[in-house]
Short mmCIF file of C-alpha atoms and ligand atoms in Angstrom, two decimals:
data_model
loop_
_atom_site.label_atom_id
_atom_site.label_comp_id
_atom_site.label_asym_id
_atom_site.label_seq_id
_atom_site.Cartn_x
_atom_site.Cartn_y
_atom_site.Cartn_z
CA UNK V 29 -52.58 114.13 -248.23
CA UNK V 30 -51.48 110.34 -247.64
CA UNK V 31 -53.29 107.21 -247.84
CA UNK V 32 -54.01 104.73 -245.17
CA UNK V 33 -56.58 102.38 -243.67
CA UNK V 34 -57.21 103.88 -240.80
CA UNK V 35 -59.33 101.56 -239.02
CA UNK V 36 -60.28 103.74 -235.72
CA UNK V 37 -61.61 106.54 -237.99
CA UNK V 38 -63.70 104.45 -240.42
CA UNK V 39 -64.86 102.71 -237.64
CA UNK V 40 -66.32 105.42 -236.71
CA UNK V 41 -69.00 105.79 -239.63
CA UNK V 42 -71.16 103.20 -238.29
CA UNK V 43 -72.45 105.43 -235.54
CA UNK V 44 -73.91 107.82 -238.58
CA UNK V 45 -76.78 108.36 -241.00
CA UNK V 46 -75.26 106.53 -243.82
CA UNK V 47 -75.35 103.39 -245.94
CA UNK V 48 -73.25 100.52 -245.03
CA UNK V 49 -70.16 100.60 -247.85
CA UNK V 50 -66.87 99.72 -248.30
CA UNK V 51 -65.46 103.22 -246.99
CA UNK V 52 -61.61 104.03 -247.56
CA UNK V 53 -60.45 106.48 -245.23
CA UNK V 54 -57.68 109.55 -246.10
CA UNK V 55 -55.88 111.38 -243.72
CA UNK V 56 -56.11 115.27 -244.78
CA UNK V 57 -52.98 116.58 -243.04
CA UNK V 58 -54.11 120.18 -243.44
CA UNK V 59 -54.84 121.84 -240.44
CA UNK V 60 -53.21 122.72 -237.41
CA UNK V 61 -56.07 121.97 -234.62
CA UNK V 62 -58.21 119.05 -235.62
CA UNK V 63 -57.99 116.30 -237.39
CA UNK V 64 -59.40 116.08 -241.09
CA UNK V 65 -60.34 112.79 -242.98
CA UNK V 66 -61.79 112.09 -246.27
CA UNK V 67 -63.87 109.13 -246.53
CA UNK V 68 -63.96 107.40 -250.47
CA UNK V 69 -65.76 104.67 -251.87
CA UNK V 70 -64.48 103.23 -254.85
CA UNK V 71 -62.15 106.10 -255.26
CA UNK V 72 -64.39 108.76 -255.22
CA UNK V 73 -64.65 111.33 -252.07
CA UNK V 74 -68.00 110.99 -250.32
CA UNK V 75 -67.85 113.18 -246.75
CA UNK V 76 -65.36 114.68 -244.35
CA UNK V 77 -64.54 113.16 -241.11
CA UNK V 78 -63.25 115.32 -238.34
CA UNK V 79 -62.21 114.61 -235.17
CA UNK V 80 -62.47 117.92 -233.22
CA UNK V 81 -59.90 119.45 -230.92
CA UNK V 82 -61.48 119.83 -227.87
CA UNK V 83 -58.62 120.85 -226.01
CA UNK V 84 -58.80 124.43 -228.36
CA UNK V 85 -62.76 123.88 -228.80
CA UNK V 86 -64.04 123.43 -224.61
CA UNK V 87 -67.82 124.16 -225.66
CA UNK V 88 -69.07 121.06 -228.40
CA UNK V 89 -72.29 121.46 -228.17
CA UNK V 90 -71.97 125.39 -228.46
CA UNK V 91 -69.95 125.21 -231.67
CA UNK V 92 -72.16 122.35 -233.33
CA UNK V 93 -74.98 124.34 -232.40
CA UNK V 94 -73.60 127.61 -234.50
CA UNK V 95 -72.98 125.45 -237.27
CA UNK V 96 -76.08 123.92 -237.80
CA UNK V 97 -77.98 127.22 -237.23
CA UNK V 98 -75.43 129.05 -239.90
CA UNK V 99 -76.02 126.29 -242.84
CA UNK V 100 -79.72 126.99 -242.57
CA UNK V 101 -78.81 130.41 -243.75
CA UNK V 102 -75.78 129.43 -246.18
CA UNK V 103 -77.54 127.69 -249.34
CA UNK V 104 -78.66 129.98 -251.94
CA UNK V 105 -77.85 129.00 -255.83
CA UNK V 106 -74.72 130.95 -255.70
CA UNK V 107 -73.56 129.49 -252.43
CA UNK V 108 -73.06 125.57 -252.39
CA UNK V 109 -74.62 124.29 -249.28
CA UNK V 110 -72.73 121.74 -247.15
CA UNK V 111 -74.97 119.92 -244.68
CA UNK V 112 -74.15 118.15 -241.55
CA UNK V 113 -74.85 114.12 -241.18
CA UNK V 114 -76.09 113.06 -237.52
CA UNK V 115 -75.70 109.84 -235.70
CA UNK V 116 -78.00 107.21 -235.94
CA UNK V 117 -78.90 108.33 -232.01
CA UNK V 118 -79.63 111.84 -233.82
CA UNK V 119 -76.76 113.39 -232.28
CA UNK V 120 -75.00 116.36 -234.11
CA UNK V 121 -71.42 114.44 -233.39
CA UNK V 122 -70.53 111.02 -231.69
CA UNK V 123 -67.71 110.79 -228.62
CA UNK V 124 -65.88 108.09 -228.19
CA UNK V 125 -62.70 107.61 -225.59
CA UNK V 126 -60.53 109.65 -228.85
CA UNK V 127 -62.77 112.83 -228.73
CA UNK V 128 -65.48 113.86 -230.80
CA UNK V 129 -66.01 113.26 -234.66
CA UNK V 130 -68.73 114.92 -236.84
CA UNK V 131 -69.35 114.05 -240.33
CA UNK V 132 -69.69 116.05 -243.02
CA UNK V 133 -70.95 116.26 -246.87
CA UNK V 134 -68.30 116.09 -248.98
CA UNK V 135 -68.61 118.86 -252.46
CA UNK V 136 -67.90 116.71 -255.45
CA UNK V 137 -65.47 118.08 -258.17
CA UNK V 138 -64.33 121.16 -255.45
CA UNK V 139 -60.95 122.42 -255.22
CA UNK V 140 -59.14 124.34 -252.86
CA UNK V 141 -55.65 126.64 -253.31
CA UNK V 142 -53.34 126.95 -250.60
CA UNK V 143 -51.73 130.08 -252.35
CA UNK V 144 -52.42 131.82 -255.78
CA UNK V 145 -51.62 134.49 -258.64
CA UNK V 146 -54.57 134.29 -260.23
CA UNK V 147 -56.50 137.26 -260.31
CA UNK V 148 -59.65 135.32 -261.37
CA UNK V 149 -59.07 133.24 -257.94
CA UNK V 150 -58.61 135.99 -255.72
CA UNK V 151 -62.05 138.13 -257.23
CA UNK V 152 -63.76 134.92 -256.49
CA UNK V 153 -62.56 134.70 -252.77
CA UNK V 154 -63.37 138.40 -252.58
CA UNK V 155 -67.01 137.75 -253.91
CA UNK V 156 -67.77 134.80 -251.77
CA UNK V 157 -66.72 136.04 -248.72
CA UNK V 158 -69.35 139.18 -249.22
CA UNK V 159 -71.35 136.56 -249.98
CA UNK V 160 -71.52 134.91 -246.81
CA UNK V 161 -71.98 138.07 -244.70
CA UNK V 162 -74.89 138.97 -246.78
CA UNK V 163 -76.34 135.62 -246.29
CA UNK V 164 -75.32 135.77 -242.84
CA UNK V 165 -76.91 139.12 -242.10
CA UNK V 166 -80.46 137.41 -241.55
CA UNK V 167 -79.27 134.74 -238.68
CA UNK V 168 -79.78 136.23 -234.63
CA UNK V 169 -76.13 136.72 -233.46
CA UNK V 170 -77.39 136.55 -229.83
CA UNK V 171 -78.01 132.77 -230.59
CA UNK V 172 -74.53 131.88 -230.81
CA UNK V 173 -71.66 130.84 -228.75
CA UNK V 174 -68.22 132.57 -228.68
CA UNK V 175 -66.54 128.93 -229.28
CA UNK V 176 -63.20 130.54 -228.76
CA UNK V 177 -63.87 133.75 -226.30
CA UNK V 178 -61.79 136.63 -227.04
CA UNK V 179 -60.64 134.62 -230.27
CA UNK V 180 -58.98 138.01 -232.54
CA UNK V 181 -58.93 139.92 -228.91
CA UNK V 182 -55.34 141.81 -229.52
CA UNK V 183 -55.24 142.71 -225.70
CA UNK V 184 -55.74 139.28 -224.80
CA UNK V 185 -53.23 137.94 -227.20
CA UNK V 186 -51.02 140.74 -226.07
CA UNK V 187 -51.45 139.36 -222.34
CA UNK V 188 -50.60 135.57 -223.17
CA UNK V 189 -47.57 137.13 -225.32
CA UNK V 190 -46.51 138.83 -222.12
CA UNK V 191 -47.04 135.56 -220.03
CA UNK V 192 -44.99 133.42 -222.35
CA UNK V 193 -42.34 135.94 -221.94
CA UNK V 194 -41.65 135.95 -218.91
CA UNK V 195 -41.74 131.83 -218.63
CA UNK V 196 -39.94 131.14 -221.82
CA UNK V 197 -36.55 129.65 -222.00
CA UNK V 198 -33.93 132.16 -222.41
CA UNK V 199 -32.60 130.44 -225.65
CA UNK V 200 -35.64 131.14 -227.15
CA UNK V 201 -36.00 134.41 -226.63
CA UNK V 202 -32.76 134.64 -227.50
CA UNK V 203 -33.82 133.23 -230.98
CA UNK V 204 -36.75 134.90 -231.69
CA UNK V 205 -35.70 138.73 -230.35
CA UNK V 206 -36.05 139.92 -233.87
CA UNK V 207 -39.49 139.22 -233.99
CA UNK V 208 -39.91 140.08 -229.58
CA UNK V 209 -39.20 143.41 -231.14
CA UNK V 210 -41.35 143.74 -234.08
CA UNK V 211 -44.01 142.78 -232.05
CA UNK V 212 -43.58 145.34 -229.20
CA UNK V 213 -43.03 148.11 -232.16
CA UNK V 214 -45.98 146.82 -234.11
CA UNK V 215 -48.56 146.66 -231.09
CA UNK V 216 -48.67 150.45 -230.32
CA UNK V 217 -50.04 150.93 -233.90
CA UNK V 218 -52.95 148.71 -234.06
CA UNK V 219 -54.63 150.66 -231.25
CA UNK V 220 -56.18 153.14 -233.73
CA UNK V 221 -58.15 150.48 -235.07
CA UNK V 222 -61.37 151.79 -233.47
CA UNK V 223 -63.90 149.12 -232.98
CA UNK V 224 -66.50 150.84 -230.81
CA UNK V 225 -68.55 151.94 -234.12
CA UNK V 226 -68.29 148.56 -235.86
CA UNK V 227 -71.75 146.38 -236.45
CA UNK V 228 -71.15 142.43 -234.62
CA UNK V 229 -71.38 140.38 -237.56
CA UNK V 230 -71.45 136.47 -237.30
CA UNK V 231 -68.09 135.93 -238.72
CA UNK V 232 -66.21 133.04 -240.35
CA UNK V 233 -62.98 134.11 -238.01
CA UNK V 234 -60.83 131.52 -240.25
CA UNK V 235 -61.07 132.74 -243.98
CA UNK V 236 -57.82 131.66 -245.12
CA UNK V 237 -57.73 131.23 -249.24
CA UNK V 238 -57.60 127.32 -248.28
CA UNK V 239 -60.96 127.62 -246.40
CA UNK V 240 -62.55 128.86 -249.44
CA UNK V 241 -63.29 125.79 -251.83
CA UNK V 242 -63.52 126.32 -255.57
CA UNK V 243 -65.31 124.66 -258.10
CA UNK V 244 -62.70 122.52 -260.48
CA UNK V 245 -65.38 122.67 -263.21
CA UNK V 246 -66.63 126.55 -263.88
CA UNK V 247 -63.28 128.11 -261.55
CA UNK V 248 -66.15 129.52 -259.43
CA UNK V 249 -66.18 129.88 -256.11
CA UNK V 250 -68.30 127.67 -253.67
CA UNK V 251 -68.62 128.08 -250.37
CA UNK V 252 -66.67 128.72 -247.23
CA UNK V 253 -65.60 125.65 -245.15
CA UNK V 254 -63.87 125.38 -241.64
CA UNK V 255 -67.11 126.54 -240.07
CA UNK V 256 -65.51 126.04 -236.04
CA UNK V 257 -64.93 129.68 -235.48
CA UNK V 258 -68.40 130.89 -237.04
CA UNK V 259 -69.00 133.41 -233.98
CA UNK V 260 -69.33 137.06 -233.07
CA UNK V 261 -66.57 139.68 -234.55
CA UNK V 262 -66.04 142.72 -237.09
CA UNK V 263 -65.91 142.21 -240.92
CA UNK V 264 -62.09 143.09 -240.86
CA UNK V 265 -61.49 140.02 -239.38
CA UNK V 266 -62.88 138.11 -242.69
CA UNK V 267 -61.47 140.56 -244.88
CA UNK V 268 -58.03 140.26 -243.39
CA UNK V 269 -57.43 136.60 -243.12
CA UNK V 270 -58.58 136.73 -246.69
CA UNK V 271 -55.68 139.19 -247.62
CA UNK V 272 -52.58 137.58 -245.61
CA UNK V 273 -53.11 134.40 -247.63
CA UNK V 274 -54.21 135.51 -251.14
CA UNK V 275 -52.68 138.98 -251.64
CA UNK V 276 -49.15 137.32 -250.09
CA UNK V 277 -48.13 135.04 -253.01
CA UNK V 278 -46.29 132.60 -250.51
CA UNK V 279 -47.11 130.12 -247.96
CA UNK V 280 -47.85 130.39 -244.44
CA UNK V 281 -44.55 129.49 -243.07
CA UNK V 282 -42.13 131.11 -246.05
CA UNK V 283 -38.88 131.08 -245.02
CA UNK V 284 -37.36 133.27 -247.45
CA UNK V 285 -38.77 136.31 -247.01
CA UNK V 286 -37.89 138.21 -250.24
CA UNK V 287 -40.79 135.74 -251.44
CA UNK V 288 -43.18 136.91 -249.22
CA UNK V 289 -45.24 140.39 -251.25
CA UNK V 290 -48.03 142.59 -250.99
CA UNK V 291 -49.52 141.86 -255.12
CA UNK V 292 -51.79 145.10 -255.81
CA UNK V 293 -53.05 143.24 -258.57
CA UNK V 294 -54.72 140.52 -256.23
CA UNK V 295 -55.45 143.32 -253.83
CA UNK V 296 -57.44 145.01 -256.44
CA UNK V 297 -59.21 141.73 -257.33
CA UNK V 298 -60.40 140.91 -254.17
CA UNK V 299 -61.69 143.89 -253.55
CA UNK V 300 -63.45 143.75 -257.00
CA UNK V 301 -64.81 140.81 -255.62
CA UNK V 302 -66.72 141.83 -252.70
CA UNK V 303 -68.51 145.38 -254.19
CA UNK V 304 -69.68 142.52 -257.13
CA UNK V 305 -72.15 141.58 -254.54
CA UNK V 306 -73.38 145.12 -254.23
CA UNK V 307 -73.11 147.21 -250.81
CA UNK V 308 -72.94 145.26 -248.23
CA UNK V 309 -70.12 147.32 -245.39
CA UNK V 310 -71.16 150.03 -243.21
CA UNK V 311 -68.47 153.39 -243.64
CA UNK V 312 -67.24 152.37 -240.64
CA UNK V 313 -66.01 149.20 -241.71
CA UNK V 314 -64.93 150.61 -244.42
CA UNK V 315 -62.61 153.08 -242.82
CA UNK V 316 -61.42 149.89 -241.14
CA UNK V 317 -60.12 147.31 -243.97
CA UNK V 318 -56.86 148.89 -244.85
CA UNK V 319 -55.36 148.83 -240.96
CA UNK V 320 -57.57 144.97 -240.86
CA UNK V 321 -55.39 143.42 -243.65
CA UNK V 322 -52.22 144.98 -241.23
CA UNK V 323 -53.78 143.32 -237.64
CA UNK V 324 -54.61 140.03 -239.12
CA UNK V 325 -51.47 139.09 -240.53
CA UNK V 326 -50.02 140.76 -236.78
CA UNK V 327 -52.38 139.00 -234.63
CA UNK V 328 -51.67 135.38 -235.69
CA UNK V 329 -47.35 136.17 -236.13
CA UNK V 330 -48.35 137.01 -232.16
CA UNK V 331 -50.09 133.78 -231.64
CA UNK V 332 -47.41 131.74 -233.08
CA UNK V 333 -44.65 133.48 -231.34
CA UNK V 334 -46.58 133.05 -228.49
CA UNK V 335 -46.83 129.49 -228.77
CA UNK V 336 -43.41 129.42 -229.58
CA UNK V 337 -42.12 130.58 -226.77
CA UNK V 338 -44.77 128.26 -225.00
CA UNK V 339 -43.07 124.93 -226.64
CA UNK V 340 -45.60 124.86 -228.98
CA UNK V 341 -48.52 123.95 -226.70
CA UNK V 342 -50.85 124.84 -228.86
CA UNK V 343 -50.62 124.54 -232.81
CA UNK V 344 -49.77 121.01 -233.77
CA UNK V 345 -46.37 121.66 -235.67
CA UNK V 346 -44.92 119.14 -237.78
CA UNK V 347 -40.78 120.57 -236.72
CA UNK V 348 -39.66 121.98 -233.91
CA UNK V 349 -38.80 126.20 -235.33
CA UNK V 350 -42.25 125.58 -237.35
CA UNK V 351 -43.86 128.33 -234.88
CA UNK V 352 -41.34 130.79 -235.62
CA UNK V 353 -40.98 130.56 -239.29
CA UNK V 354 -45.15 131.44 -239.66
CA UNK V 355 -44.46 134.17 -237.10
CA UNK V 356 -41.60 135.71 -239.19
CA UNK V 357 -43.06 135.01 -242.22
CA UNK V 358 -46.56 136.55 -241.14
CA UNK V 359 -44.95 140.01 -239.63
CA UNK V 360 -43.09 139.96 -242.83
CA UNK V 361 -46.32 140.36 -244.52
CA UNK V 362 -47.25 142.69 -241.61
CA UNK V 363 -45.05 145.20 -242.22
CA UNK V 364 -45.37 144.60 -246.19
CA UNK V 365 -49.50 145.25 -246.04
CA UNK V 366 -48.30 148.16 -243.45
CA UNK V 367 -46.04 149.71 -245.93
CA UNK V 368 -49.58 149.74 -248.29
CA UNK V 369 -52.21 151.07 -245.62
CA UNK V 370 -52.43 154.53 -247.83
CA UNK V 371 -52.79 152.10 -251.41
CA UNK V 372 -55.52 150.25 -249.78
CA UNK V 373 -57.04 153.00 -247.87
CA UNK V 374 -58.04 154.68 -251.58
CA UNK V 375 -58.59 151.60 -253.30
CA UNK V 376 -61.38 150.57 -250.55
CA UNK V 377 -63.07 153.91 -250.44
CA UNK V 378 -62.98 154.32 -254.09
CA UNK V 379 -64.57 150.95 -254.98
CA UNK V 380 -66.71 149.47 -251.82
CA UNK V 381 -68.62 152.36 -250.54
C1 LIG H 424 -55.58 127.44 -237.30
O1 LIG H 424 -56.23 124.52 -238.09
P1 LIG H 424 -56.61 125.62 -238.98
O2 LIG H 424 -55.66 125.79 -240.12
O3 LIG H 424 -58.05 125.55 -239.44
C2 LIG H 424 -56.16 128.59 -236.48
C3 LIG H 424 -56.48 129.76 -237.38
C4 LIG H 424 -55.28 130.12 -238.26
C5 LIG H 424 -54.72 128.88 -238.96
C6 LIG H 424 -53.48 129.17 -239.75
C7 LIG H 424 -58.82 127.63 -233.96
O4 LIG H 424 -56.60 126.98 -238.15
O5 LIG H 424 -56.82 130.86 -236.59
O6 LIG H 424 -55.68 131.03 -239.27
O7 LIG H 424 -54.45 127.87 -238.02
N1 LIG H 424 -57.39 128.13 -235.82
C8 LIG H 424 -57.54 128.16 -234.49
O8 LIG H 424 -52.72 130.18 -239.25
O9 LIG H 424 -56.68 128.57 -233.73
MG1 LIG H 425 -59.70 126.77 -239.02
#
């Protein structure tokens, strides 16, 4: 996170439902599709600014549509609400010539972890994510928009890997043939992940441990955030995002992969943490969790060699390899939560159904 008056962003706030102050504006250089900005006064954090990528996000209206009609249902005393701040035109977001900002409430004393070993941390994911689904389970998921069609689609991400294939450079395929390989080994045994049983649950699609943001008072956890890819999907989806980045002890983009581990212990926790909100998963989604924390991890390795061999067209990256360390890193993992389908399979049936 740096510091710096940036004058186009805080400009901005005068075209929302808030009081005239000295704002201070700092750049959050978290994600890897829009861009995130605090906004302080006197120090202290007051909302999010974000600047959405509409080059990755084509529908606006869709997506701020699913977010306003998902915080109606997310605010219960065990689930901190986060509420959206219009224009003074009443708009949900205001375009300008740079693209389209929205502005958020900002959660005073919250944390967030990029990684952890702290059992306490990962229960707490665990029990907020079964959290949201249970709120979730009230809203109509024919009222929402796919924002990203297709988004966790393996055949269509199989399709663009195919594409960027056959148009990459050859020095890059040359580079990244290790992982060309694991992925044509690795695709053939994600198809028996059947999906024609599964219920369509309004998912969170993004439920990396950093989406998740933690209370620095009680240790408790909050709320989800990163609402852009609230759409249609399965519950594996959720639950595997949530095990690539808390049950793996290292970053994202590891380079050394002896760092890179499947921790049973965290496992365990997370798991802990969802039946703590009582049953919630059908037996089909059950049956499902154990090959889900295998195609997550798989699915976004794919994406980022994808866009790899694409010249990075699509994440921003902040060096050039960036796109093929996380894919190496993340079918690292792949094969490590792989190695652990039969150690999940029992741990899931024994404690969620
Ligand atoms: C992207 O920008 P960020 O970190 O919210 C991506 C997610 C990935 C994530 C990290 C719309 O999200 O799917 O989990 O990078 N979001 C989109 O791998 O592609
Ligand atoms: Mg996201």
């Amino acid at each position: 996170m740096g510091t710096n008056n940036n004058d186009a962003a805080c400009a901005i706030l005068q075209y929302f439902r808030v009081e005239r102050k000295n704002y201070a504006i700092e750049v959050i250089n978290n994600g890897f599709i829009n861009d995130t900005y605090l906004v302080l006064v006197s120090n202290e954090p007051q909302y999010i600014l974000q600047r959405i990528n509409h080059g990755v996000f084509k529908d606006i209206d869709g997506l701020m549509s699913n977010l306003f009609l998902a915080l109606q249902e997310l605010d219960s005393e065990d689930y901190r609400r986060i509420r959206l701040i219009k224009t003074s035109t009443n708009n949900p977001y205001f375009k300008d010539e740079n693209g389209y900002w929205r502005l958020m409430t900002y959660i005073a004393k919250s944390t967030t972890y990029n990684t952890t070993t702290n059992p306490q941390i990962a229960f707490e994911a665990g029990r907020i994510i079964g959290r949201f689904h249970q709120l979730m389970e009230k809203t109509n998921s024919d009222d929402y928009v796919d924002t990203i069609p297709d988004f966790h689609n393996l055949k269509l991400r199989e399709k663009q890997f195919d594409r960027a294939k056959q148009n990459s450079e050859s020095n890059k395929l040359e580079s990244s043939k290790k992982a060309i390989l694991f992925a044509e080994e690795t695709l053939p045994k994600l198809n028996s992940l059947n999906q024609t049983k599964l219920p369509v649950r309004i998912c969170h699609n993004d439920t990396k441990l950093n989406n998740i943001l933690f209370s620095e008072e009680t240790g408790k956890a909050l709320c989800l955030i990163d609402l852009d890819t609230l759409m249609k999907g399965y519950f594996f989806y959720d639950f595997g995002d949530a095990i690539r980045t808390i049950v793996n002890t290292a970053p994202e983009d590891e380079k050394i992969l002896d760092r890179i581990s499947f921790d049973r212990n965290l496992f365990d926790a997370v798991i802990d943490g969802i039946a703590s909100n009582g049953p919630l998963l059908t037996q089909e989604e059950i049956s499902t969790l154990s090959l889900g924390a295998v195609f997550m991890p798989f699915i976004h390795g794919l994406r980022a060699l994808t866009d790899y061999l694409n010249n990075n067209i699509y994440y921003k990256v902040s060096y050039e390899n960036q796109n093929l360390d996380r894919c190496l890193s993340l079918f690292d993992f792949t094969q490590k939560a792989y190695n652990q389908v039969e150690y999940m399979k029992n741990k899931v049936t024994q404690k969620l159904r």
